[in-house]
Coordinates of N, CA and C in Angstrom, one line a residue:
M1 N 0.9 -1.2 0.0 CA 0.0 0.0 0.0 C 0.9 1.2 0.0
S2 N 0.6 2.2 -0.8 CA 1.4 3.4 -1.0 C 1.1 4.3 0.2
A3 N 2.2 4.9 0.7 CA 2.1 5.9 1.8 C 1.3 7.1 1.3
I4 N 1.4 7.4 0.0 CA 0.7 8.5 -0.5 C -0.8 8.3 -0.5
V5 N -1.2 7.1 -0.8 CA -2.7 6.8 -0.7 C -3.2 6.8 0.7
V6 N -2.4 6.3 1.6 CA -2.8 6.4 3.1 C -2.9 7.8 3.5
A7 N -1.8 8.6 3.2 CA -1.8 10.0 3.6 C -3.0 10.8 3.0
D8 N -3.4 10.5 1.8 CA -4.5 11.1 1.2 C -5.8 10.7 1.9
A9 N -5.9 9.4 2.2 CA -7.1 9.0 3.0 C -7.2 9.6 4.3
L10 N -6.1 9.7 5.0 CA -6.1 10.4 6.3 C -6.5 11.8 6.3
R11 N -6.1 12.5 5.2 CA -6.5 13.9 5.0 C -8.0 14.0 4.8
S12 N -8.6 13.0 4.3 CA -10.1 13.0 4.1 C -10.9 12.8 5.3
L13 N -10.3 12.4 6.4 CA -11.0 12.2 7.7 C -11.2 13.5 8.4
S14 N -12.1 13.5 9.3 CA -12.4 14.7 10.1 C -11.1 15.0 11.0
Q15 N -10.9 16.2 11.4 CA -9.8 16.5 12.2 C -9.7 15.7 13.5
E16 N -10.9 15.5 14.1 CA -11.0 14.7 15.4 C -10.5 13.3 15.2
H17 N -10.9 12.7 14.1 CA -10.5 11.3 13.8 C -9.0 11.2 13.5
R18 N -8.6 12.2 12.7 CA -7.2 12.2 12.3 C -6.3 12.4 13.5
E19 N -6.6 13.3 14.4 CA -5.8 13.5 15.6 C -5.6 12.3 16.4
V20 N -6.7 11.5 16.7 CA -6.5 10.4 17.6 C -5.7 9.2 16.9
I21 N -5.9 9.1 15.6 CA -5.1 8.1 14.8 C -3.7 8.5 14.8
E22 N -3.4 9.8 14.6 CA -2.0 10.2 14.7 C -1.4 10.0 16.0
Q23 N -2.1 10.3 17.1 CA -1.5 10.2 18.4 C -1.3 8.7 18.8
T24 N -2.3 7.8 18.5 CA -2.2 6.5 18.9 C -1.3 5.6 18.0
Y25 N -1.6 5.6 16.7 CA -0.9 4.8 15.7 C 0.4 5.3 15.3
L26 N 0.4 6.6 14.9 CA 1.6 7.1 14.3 C 2.7 7.6 15.3
R27 N 2.2 8.0 16.5 CA 3.1 8.5 17.6 C 3.2 7.4 18.7
D28 N 2.5 6.3 18.5 CA 2.6 5.1 19.4 C 2.3 5.5 20.9
R29 N 1.3 6.3 21.1 CA 0.9 6.7 22.4 C -0.3 5.9 22.9
T30 N -0.4 5.7 24.2 CA -1.6 5.0 24.7 C -2.8 5.9 24.6
I31 N -4.0 5.3 24.9 CA -5.2 6.0 24.9 C -5.1 7.1 26.0
S32 N -4.6 6.8 27.1 CA -4.5 7.8 28.2 C -3.6 8.9 27.8
E33 N -2.5 8.6 27.2 CA -1.5 9.7 26.8 C -2.2 10.5 25.7
A34 N -2.8 9.9 24.8 CA -3.5 10.7 23.7 C -4.6 11.6 24.3
A35 N -5.3 11.1 25.3 CA -6.4 11.9 25.9 C -5.8 13.1 26.6
E36 N -4.7 12.9 27.3 CA -4.1 14.0 28.0 C -3.6 15.1 27.0
I37 N -2.9 14.6 26.0 CA -2.4 15.5 25.0 C -3.5 16.3 24.3
L38 N -4.6 15.6 23.9 CA -5.7 16.2 23.2 C -6.7 17.0 24.1
G39 N -6.6 16.7 25.4 CA -7.5 17.4 26.3 C -8.9 16.9 26.3
I40 N -9.1 15.6 26.0 CA -10.4 14.9 26.0 C -10.4 13.7 26.8
P41 N -11.5 13.2 27.2 CA -11.6 12.0 28.0 C -11.1 10.7 27.3
P42 N -10.5 9.7 28.0 CA -10.0 8.5 27.3 C -11.2 7.8 26.5
G43 N -12.4 7.8 27.0 CA -13.5 7.2 26.3 C -13.8 7.9 25.0
T44 N -13.6 9.2 24.9 CA -13.8 9.9 23.7 C -12.7 9.5 22.7
V45 N -11.4 9.3 23.2 CA -10.4 8.9 22.3 C -10.7 7.5 21.7
K46 N -11.2 6.6 22.6 CA -11.5 5.3 22.1 C -12.6 5.3 21.0
S47 N -13.6 6.1 21.3 CA -14.7 6.2 20.3 C -14.3 6.8 19.0
R48 N -13.5 7.9 19.1 CA -13.1 8.5 17.8 C -12.1 7.6 17.1
L49 N -11.3 6.9 17.8 CA -10.4 5.9 17.2 C -11.1 4.8 16.5
Y50 N -12.1 4.3 17.1 CA -12.9 3.2 16.5 C -13.6 3.7 15.2
Y51 N -14.2 4.9 15.3 CA -14.9 5.4 14.1 C -14.0 5.9 13.0
G52 N -12.8 6.5 13.5 CA -11.8 7.0 12.6 C -11.2 5.8 11.7
I53 N -10.8 4.7 12.4 CA -10.3 3.6 11.7 C -11.3 3.0 10.8
R54 N -12.5 2.9 11.2 CA -13.6 2.4 10.4 C -13.7 3.2 9.1
A55 N -13.7 4.6 9.3 CA -13.8 5.5 8.1 C -12.6 5.3 7.2
L56 N -11.4 5.2 7.8 CA -10.2 5.0 7.0 C -10.2 3.8 6.2
R57 N -10.7 2.7 6.8 CA -10.8 1.4 6.1 C -11.7 1.6 4.9
G58 N -12.9 2.3 5.1 CA -13.8 2.5 4.0 C -13.2 3.3 2.9
L59 N -12.5 4.3 3.2 CA -11.8 5.2 2.2 C -10.8 4.4 1.4
L60 N -10.0 3.6 2.1 CA -9.0 2.7 1.5 C -9.6 1.7 0.6
R61 N -10.7 1.1 1.1 CA -11.5 0.1 0.3 C -12.0 0.7 -1.0
D62 N -12.5 2.0 -0.9 CA -13.0 2.7 -2.1 C -11.9 3.0 -3.1
K63 N -10.7 3.1 -2.6 CA -9.5 3.3 -3.5 C -8.9 2.0 -4.0
G64 N -9.5 0.9 -3.6 CA -9.1 -0.4 -4.1 C -7.9 -0.9 -3.4
V65 N -7.5 -0.4 -2.2 CA -6.3 -0.9 -1.6 C -6.5 -1.7 -0.3
A66 N -7.7 -1.8 0.1 CA -8.0 -2.6 1.4 C -9.2 -3.6 1.1
G67 N -9.1 -4.7 1.7 CA -10.1 -5.8 1.5 C -11.3 -5.7 2.3

């Protein structure tokens, strides 16, 4: 999978979803660390992460790069 395709798909997400994915996956932070950095409750991070990854998968599937 091309990094360019993934970066493009990430840019298509809402800022809230992009932020939690960046903090947890790209910066390898825990839910608690991401919550503290973003100033939101850990449950909100979990929820945004779930829906953000779900949206990202859909975008990548639409681009033909995810199953």
